[in-house]
Amino acid sequence: MINKVVASAEEACRGIQSGMTIMLGGFGLCGIPENCISELVKLKINNLTCISNNAGVDDFGLGFLLQQRQIKKMVSSYVGENDEFERQMLSGELEVDLIPQGSLAERCRAAGAGIPAFYTPAGYGTEVGEGKEVRIFNGKPHILEEALTADYAIVKAWKGDKTGNLIFKGTARNFNPAMAMAGKITIAEVEELVEPGELDPNQIHVPGIFIQKIFEGDSYEKRIEQRTTRKKD
Amino acid sequence: MINKVVASAEEACRGIQSGMTIMLGGFGLCGIPENCISELVKLKINNLTCISNNAGVDDFGLGFLLQQRQIKKMVSSYVGENDEFERQMLSGELEVDLIPQGSLAERCRAAGAGIPAFYTPAGYGTEVGEGKEVRIFNGKPHILEEALTADYAIVKAWKGDKTGNLIFKGTARNFNPAMAMAGKITIAEVEELVEPGELDPNQIHVPGIFIQKIFEGDSYEKRIEQRTTRKKD
Amino acid sequence: MALDKNGIAKRIAQELQDRWYVNLGIGIPTLVANHIPEEISVDFQSENGILGMGPFPFEGEEDADLINAGKQTITALPGAVYFDSATSFAMIRGQHVQLTVLGAMEVSENGDIANWKIPGKMVKGMGGAMDLVASADNIIVAMMHTNKKGESKLLKQCSLPLTGVGCVKKVVTNLAVLDVTKEGFKLIERAPGVSVEEIKKATEGN
Amino acid sequence: MALDKNGIAKRIAQELQDRWYVNLGIGIPTLVANHIPEEISVDFQSENGILGMGPFPFEGEEDADLINAGKQTITALPGAVYFDSATSFAMIRGQHVQLTVLGAMEVSENGDIANWKIPGKMVKGMGGAMDLVASADNIIVAMMHTNKKGESKLLKQCSLPLTGVGCVKKVVTNLAVLDVTKEGFKLIERAPGVSVEEIKKATEGN
């Protein structure tokens, strides 16, 4: 087995530099790589292009990087929960590239799967389709979308083994598997790191071949963005 | 939960008619839908186009359908283990469309995922690429491949629940998940059928939304094609 | 009397058919789940990665790893399944989801929809809406018939940047149920006590 | 003395580097797994859906649900993982597999490879070979230097239908190790006791 273990977020993030493009898994605050985000803040690198479905909230997730003005450009599908983001976007400090959520996921998977481009109906006839090739398949117009890669992809899993095999819990899976495939270098942080063989080989969501570095995160706050409940009768 | 259970292979295959295109999961004899194949023989339908990575052996798997001359055309990546296949192919009775294995899998997934076409490097400069659009991405030529669908897809899983969620074992997974997505109607036969909720929702390989009919197979021979072993020291 | 938001949701729930997989957008569409007729089975998909979504959890039982596309804590029903975003949109784009219900700022008489961007204002993004409307065979828009200024949201042509082209099949508002046909909006049903004239007046498109 | 099949496999094993994922084709390439230097870690991928492939099972422990791409019963090592065919070729096409070793009928001096079809004979199919050769950055061909008639398999131009274009980087035969360069085949190493003349005579291409 090829051992991918590094000691810490610090060691995992060594090599990430200002100006790089970084993918970060998660949907809202669910399944985000909390420990690596903290490390990126500490590194004080900037001019980053961040590809992530959302941009965190003001005081959690990618909001930490926005507060420190470390992000030059966000590539996301929805960015609505962050005042600092709004301020920087409206003032022109921050570039924003908005991509339909399904196209974002598929473009990441495509990059990881060696598919340089594919056709999708999403965005045809809208601003998203402007300047893109249109082709009719089965009587329906589609646009050509290209694969989306990154210098580093950073994902967060529930359990992982030392060779990089990952298992996710609940809807914290979201963008993590597709982004794990898409990074030139992919870092996985996990809640629990185990020995090879401890995970059932039938039940692994991301095979270790896609992962270059793995470590067990020190702490996870796992903040809830919208706490909705019902009362017991 | 939407209940997809049917009583038997007979009920599952009702609706499959002569002249239809059928996808069948499996790699070699591993993970093939044995019970439905037997049922197709019983139905005596013919002129079938079968999409399957392999064509079985003379006396097992798709070989049963070949013996009865029920197949008009095979769409496969490798068909080397079947004398009757060879005879029918060389005599011109059987049409054969050979597709690179990775393109076959991706074309099935694409059909299920609403991606009508994608670019791949596989087959460029070969007979497979003839007549197909060529485009350069990242300095490398790729060919355009279209999605591949079927009137029925028939897959075989290890466990399934009544709403169609499937779990596979070992390398018997192979083409089954991609084909499950690609069928206009998808039939799943399983070794063990359980109640909804008995399978861990984190560990399902094929979500039930892709499955229209599911049943527990009567019997599985699970024949081994190449029994290779080593001796204990 | 015009319907309230719950009334709109309840009316849409009548459109659901047995054995359908349904994706509900944020806002009024979310309320549809509360009004499913008992005699049918439907499953709810949320595009962040769950099929078989259940109600909100009981207080104290929230799980940060279990949310819907609105980032709300939810539960999973027996038979539920979790999956990644690429697989989720494979379901949507591949038309395995039979119905999408979502809100809109504007709908045009040819079925165009605008619901993601107001020029000059903060743009939050389209999320999964563009994939949903471009893919679904069956899209119902749930919205108020007019905006806060009293202007019609059912137009000859959308004035806002589009989310999708020619995709809306049905609109359910506080005033009426309308099909989108080749001849434009067709009145199918009035809300209780709402007159045809009121609906015509509130509808710019034909 | 020319190498036998095991000798070819053993020589190829020396090309493997620590931390590589490797796909071995059927035939001579399969034997490479028996000769991995102890000081390096490599993992074997089989395109039917396993990473971390182990040796053949002990007699009586065969599992019909656990085979390699040659349909042989195998075992899985600790840390192994199973996946479906689309994911398997995502690994291959996406260049996550560092080395592919496969056999060939012909290789040309510009790196073309033919290994799937002989016109007029039964065509068994390309299996995963076209995906493998079109995708891998690093392809080593393992084969005998000449065919059964004594004709060179290292040619100026392939005569058989191609599997891939300009993709082979290195050829290891019973006679020699050759790199495929812009100037054609470059002799890197002779098998023990094999002369440069013997190799030149058996090599049609430059």
Short mmCIF file of N, CA and C in Angstrom, two decimals, chain C residues 68-150:
data_model
loop_
_atom_site.label_atom_id
_atom_site.label_comp_id
_atom_site.label_asym_id
_atom_site.label_seq_id
_atom_site.Cartn_x
_atom_site.Cartn_y
_atom_site.Cartn_z
N ASN C 68 -30.37 19.93 3.79
CA ASN C 68 -30.94 19.97 2.44
C ASN C 68 -30.27 21.10 1.64
N ALA C 69 -30.74 21.31 0.43
CA ALA C 69 -30.09 22.30 -0.44
C ALA C 69 -30.28 23.72 0.07
N GLY C 70 -31.23 23.92 1.00
CA GLY C 70 -31.41 25.21 1.64
C GLY C 70 -30.56 25.35 2.89
N LYS C 71 -29.67 24.39 3.10
CA LYS C 71 -28.74 24.33 4.24
C LYS C 71 -29.47 24.13 5.57
N GLN C 72 -30.73 23.67 5.50
CA GLN C 72 -31.50 23.39 6.72
C GLN C 72 -31.23 21.97 7.20
N THR C 73 -31.20 21.78 8.52
CA THR C 73 -31.07 20.43 9.06
C THR C 73 -32.32 19.64 8.73
N ILE C 74 -32.13 18.40 8.33
CA ILE C 74 -33.25 17.53 7.96
C ILE C 74 -33.06 16.15 8.56
N THR C 75 -33.96 15.24 8.20
CA THR C 75 -33.80 13.82 8.56
C THR C 75 -33.89 12.99 7.28
N ALA C 76 -33.55 11.70 7.42
CA ALA C 76 -33.63 10.77 6.29
C ALA C 76 -34.66 9.70 6.62
N LEU C 77 -35.51 9.36 5.66
CA LEU C 77 -36.52 8.32 5.85
C LEU C 77 -35.90 6.94 5.62
N PRO C 78 -36.54 5.87 6.12
CA PRO C 78 -36.04 4.53 5.79
C PRO C 78 -36.01 4.34 4.27
N GLY C 79 -34.90 3.83 3.75
CA GLY C 79 -34.76 3.68 2.30
C GLY C 79 -34.08 4.86 1.65
N ALA C 80 -33.71 5.86 2.45
CA ALA C 80 -33.00 7.02 1.92
C ALA C 80 -31.61 6.62 1.45
N VAL C 81 -31.00 7.49 0.65
CA VAL C 81 -29.64 7.25 0.17
C VAL C 81 -28.94 8.59 0.02
N TYR C 82 -27.65 8.61 0.35
CA TYR C 82 -26.81 9.80 0.17
C TYR C 82 -25.90 9.59 -1.03
N PHE C 83 -25.57 10.65 -1.71
CA PHE C 83 -24.69 10.55 -2.88
C PHE C 83 -23.99 11.88 -3.07
N ASP C 84 -23.03 11.90 -3.99
CA ASP C 84 -22.24 13.11 -4.21
C ASP C 84 -22.92 14.02 -5.23
N SER C 85 -22.40 15.23 -5.38
CA SER C 85 -23.04 16.25 -6.23
C SER C 85 -23.08 15.84 -7.70
N ALA C 86 -22.03 15.19 -8.20
CA ALA C 86 -22.03 14.79 -9.60
C ALA C 86 -23.13 13.77 -9.86
N THR C 87 -23.29 12.83 -8.96
CA THR C 87 -24.36 11.83 -9.09
C THR C 87 -25.73 12.49 -8.96
N SER C 88 -25.83 13.45 -8.06
CA SER C 88 -27.10 14.14 -7.85
C SER C 88 -27.58 14.81 -9.14
N PHE C 89 -26.66 15.50 -9.81
CA PHE C 89 -27.06 16.19 -11.03
C PHE C 89 -27.12 15.23 -12.22
N ALA C 90 -26.52 14.06 -12.09
CA ALA C 90 -26.77 13.00 -13.09
C ALA C 90 -28.24 12.61 -13.03
N MET C 91 -28.78 12.49 -11.82
CA MET C 91 -30.21 12.18 -11.66
C MET C 91 -31.08 13.25 -12.29
N ILE C 92 -30.69 14.51 -12.05
CA ILE C 92 -31.50 15.64 -12.51
C ILE C 92 -31.37 15.80 -14.02
N ARG C 93 -30.14 15.88 -14.51
CA ARG C 93 -29.90 16.09 -15.94
C ARG C 93 -30.41 14.90 -16.76
N GLY C 94 -30.29 13.71 -16.18
CA GLY C 94 -30.72 12.49 -16.86
C GLY C 94 -32.21 12.24 -16.79
N GLN C 95 -32.96 13.19 -16.23
CA GLN C 95 -34.42 13.14 -16.18
C GLN C 95 -34.96 11.96 -15.38
N HIS C 96 -34.24 11.59 -14.33
CA HIS C 96 -34.75 10.56 -13.44
C HIS C 96 -35.66 11.17 -12.37
N VAL C 97 -35.59 12.49 -12.21
CA VAL C 97 -36.48 13.21 -11.30
C VAL C 97 -37.70 13.65 -12.13
N GLN C 98 -38.89 13.24 -11.70
CA GLN C 98 -40.07 13.47 -12.55
C GLN C 98 -40.63 14.89 -12.46
N LEU C 99 -40.37 15.56 -11.36
CA LEU C 99 -40.95 16.90 -11.20
C LEU C 99 -40.03 17.82 -10.41
N THR C 100 -39.90 19.03 -10.93
CA THR C 100 -39.18 20.08 -10.21
C THR C 100 -40.17 21.21 -9.91
N VAL C 101 -40.21 21.63 -8.66
CA VAL C 101 -41.04 22.77 -8.26
C VAL C 101 -40.10 23.87 -7.79
N LEU C 102 -40.19 25.04 -8.39
CA LEU C 102 -39.32 26.11 -7.92
C LEU C 102 -39.98 27.48 -8.04
N GLY C 103 -39.40 28.43 -7.35
CA GLY C 103 -39.91 29.79 -7.38
C GLY C 103 -39.36 30.55 -8.56
N ALA C 104 -39.92 31.74 -8.83
CA ALA C 104 -39.41 32.54 -9.94
C ALA C 104 -39.68 34.01 -9.70
N MET C 105 -38.87 34.87 -10.30
CA MET C 105 -39.14 36.30 -10.32
C MET C 105 -40.04 36.64 -11.49
N GLU C 106 -39.80 35.97 -12.62
CA GLU C 106 -40.59 36.20 -13.83
C GLU C 106 -40.74 34.90 -14.61
N VAL C 107 -41.89 34.76 -15.25
CA VAL C 107 -42.10 33.67 -16.21
C VAL C 107 -42.72 34.31 -17.46
N SER C 108 -42.25 33.90 -18.64
CA SER C 108 -42.83 34.46 -19.86
C SER C 108 -43.79 33.48 -20.50
N GLU C 109 -44.60 34.01 -21.42
CA GLU C 109 -45.68 33.20 -22.00
C GLU C 109 -45.14 32.04 -22.84
N ASN C 110 -43.85 32.05 -23.20
CA ASN C 110 -43.27 30.90 -23.91
C ASN C 110 -42.52 29.97 -22.97
N GLY C 111 -42.65 30.18 -21.66
CA GLY C 111 -42.06 29.26 -20.69
C GLY C 111 -40.65 29.60 -20.24
N ASP C 112 -40.12 30.74 -20.65
CA ASP C 112 -38.84 31.18 -20.11
C ASP C 112 -39.00 31.50 -18.63
N ILE C 113 -37.92 31.33 -17.88
CA ILE C 113 -37.97 31.64 -16.46
C ILE C 113 -36.74 32.47 -16.06
N ALA C 114 -36.99 33.46 -15.18
CA ALA C 114 -35.89 34.26 -14.63
C ALA C 114 -36.03 34.20 -13.12
N ASN C 115 -35.00 33.71 -12.44
CA ASN C 115 -35.11 33.65 -10.98
C ASN C 115 -33.76 33.73 -10.26
N TRP C 116 -32.72 34.27 -10.94
CA TRP C 116 -31.43 34.20 -10.25
C TRP C 116 -30.68 35.52 -10.19
N LYS C 117 -31.09 36.52 -10.94
CA LYS C 117 -30.22 37.69 -11.02
C LYS C 117 -31.02 38.95 -11.29
N ILE C 118 -30.77 40.00 -10.52
CA ILE C 118 -31.33 41.31 -10.79
C ILE C 118 -30.16 42.24 -11.06
N PRO C 119 -30.02 42.72 -12.30
CA PRO C 119 -28.87 43.58 -12.62
C PRO C 119 -28.76 44.74 -11.65
N GLY C 120 -27.54 45.02 -11.19
CA GLY C 120 -27.30 46.12 -10.27
C GLY C 120 -27.42 45.73 -8.82
N LYS C 121 -28.07 44.61 -8.56
CA LYS C 121 -28.15 44.13 -7.19
C LYS C 121 -27.14 43.02 -6.96
N MET C 122 -26.90 42.70 -5.71
CA MET C 122 -26.03 41.59 -5.35
C MET C 122 -26.55 40.31 -6.01
N VAL C 123 -25.68 39.64 -6.73
CA VAL C 123 -26.05 38.39 -7.38
C VAL C 123 -25.59 37.23 -6.53
N LYS C 124 -26.54 36.42 -6.08
CA LYS C 124 -26.18 35.31 -5.20
C LYS C 124 -25.80 34.06 -5.98
N GLY C 125 -26.23 33.97 -7.21
CA GLY C 125 -25.89 32.78 -8.00
C GLY C 125 -27.09 31.94 -8.32
N MET C 126 -26.93 31.07 -9.29
CA MET C 126 -28.05 30.25 -9.75
C MET C 126 -28.17 28.95 -8.98
N GLY C 127 -27.16 28.60 -8.17
CA GLY C 127 -27.21 27.30 -7.49
C GLY C 127 -27.50 26.21 -8.50
N GLY C 128 -28.44 25.34 -8.18
CA GLY C 128 -28.76 24.25 -9.10
C GLY C 128 -29.90 24.57 -10.05
N ALA C 129 -30.41 25.82 -10.01
CA ALA C 129 -31.64 26.12 -10.76
C ALA C 129 -31.48 25.95 -12.27
N MET C 130 -30.33 26.35 -12.82
CA MET C 130 -30.17 26.24 -14.27
C MET C 130 -30.15 24.79 -14.73
N ASP C 131 -29.52 23.93 -13.95
CA ASP C 131 -29.51 22.51 -14.27
C ASP C 131 -30.92 21.94 -14.16
N LEU C 132 -31.62 22.34 -13.11
CA LEU C 132 -32.96 21.80 -12.88
C LEU C 132 -33.91 22.20 -14.01
N VAL C 133 -33.92 23.48 -14.38
CA VAL C 133 -34.91 23.91 -15.38
C VAL C 133 -34.54 23.44 -16.78
N ALA C 134 -33.26 23.29 -17.05
CA ALA C 134 -32.85 22.85 -18.40
C ALA C 134 -33.10 21.36 -18.59
N SER C 135 -33.24 20.63 -17.49
CA SER C 135 -33.28 19.18 -17.58
C SER C 135 -34.67 18.60 -17.40
N ALA C 136 -35.43 19.13 -16.47
CA ALA C 136 -36.68 18.50 -16.08
C ALA C 136 -37.69 18.54 -17.22
N ASP C 137 -38.42 17.43 -17.38
CA ASP C 137 -39.50 17.39 -18.35
C ASP C 137 -40.70 18.17 -17.82
N ASN C 138 -40.76 18.29 -16.53
CA ASN C 138 -41.97 18.72 -15.87
C ASN C 138 -41.59 19.73 -14.78
N ILE C 139 -41.84 21.00 -15.07
CA ILE C 139 -41.47 22.05 -14.13
C ILE C 139 -42.70 22.86 -13.74
N ILE C 140 -42.96 22.96 -12.45
CA ILE C 140 -44.03 23.83 -11.96
C ILE C 140 -43.39 25.00 -11.22
N VAL C 141 -43.80 26.20 -11.58
CA VAL C 141 -43.33 27.38 -10.87
C VAL C 141 -44.37 27.76 -9.81
N ALA C 142 -43.87 27.97 -8.61
CA ALA C 142 -44.71 28.40 -7.48
C ALA C 142 -44.33 29.84 -7.15
N MET C 143 -45.27 30.78 -7.30
CA MET C 143 -44.91 32.18 -6.98
C MET C 143 -46.17 33.02 -6.79
N MET C 144 -45.96 34.23 -6.28
CA MET C 144 -47.05 35.18 -6.22
C MET C 144 -47.25 35.72 -7.65
N HIS C 145 -48.50 36.08 -7.95
CA HIS C 145 -48.82 36.48 -9.33
C HIS C 145 -48.18 37.81 -9.70
N THR C 146 -48.02 38.66 -8.71
CA THR C 146 -47.43 39.98 -8.95
C THR C 146 -46.31 40.24 -7.95
N ASN C 147 -45.44 41.18 -8.25
CA ASN C 147 -44.37 41.51 -7.32
C ASN C 147 -44.84 42.54 -6.29
N LYS C 148 -43.93 42.98 -5.44
CA LYS C 148 -44.33 43.84 -4.33
C LYS C 148 -44.88 45.18 -4.81
N LYS C 149 -44.48 45.56 -6.03
CA LYS C 149 -45.01 46.81 -6.59
C LYS C 149 -46.35 46.59 -7.30
N GLY C 150 -46.83 45.35 -7.29
CA GLY C 150 -48.09 45.06 -7.96
C GLY C 150 -47.95 44.76 -9.44
#
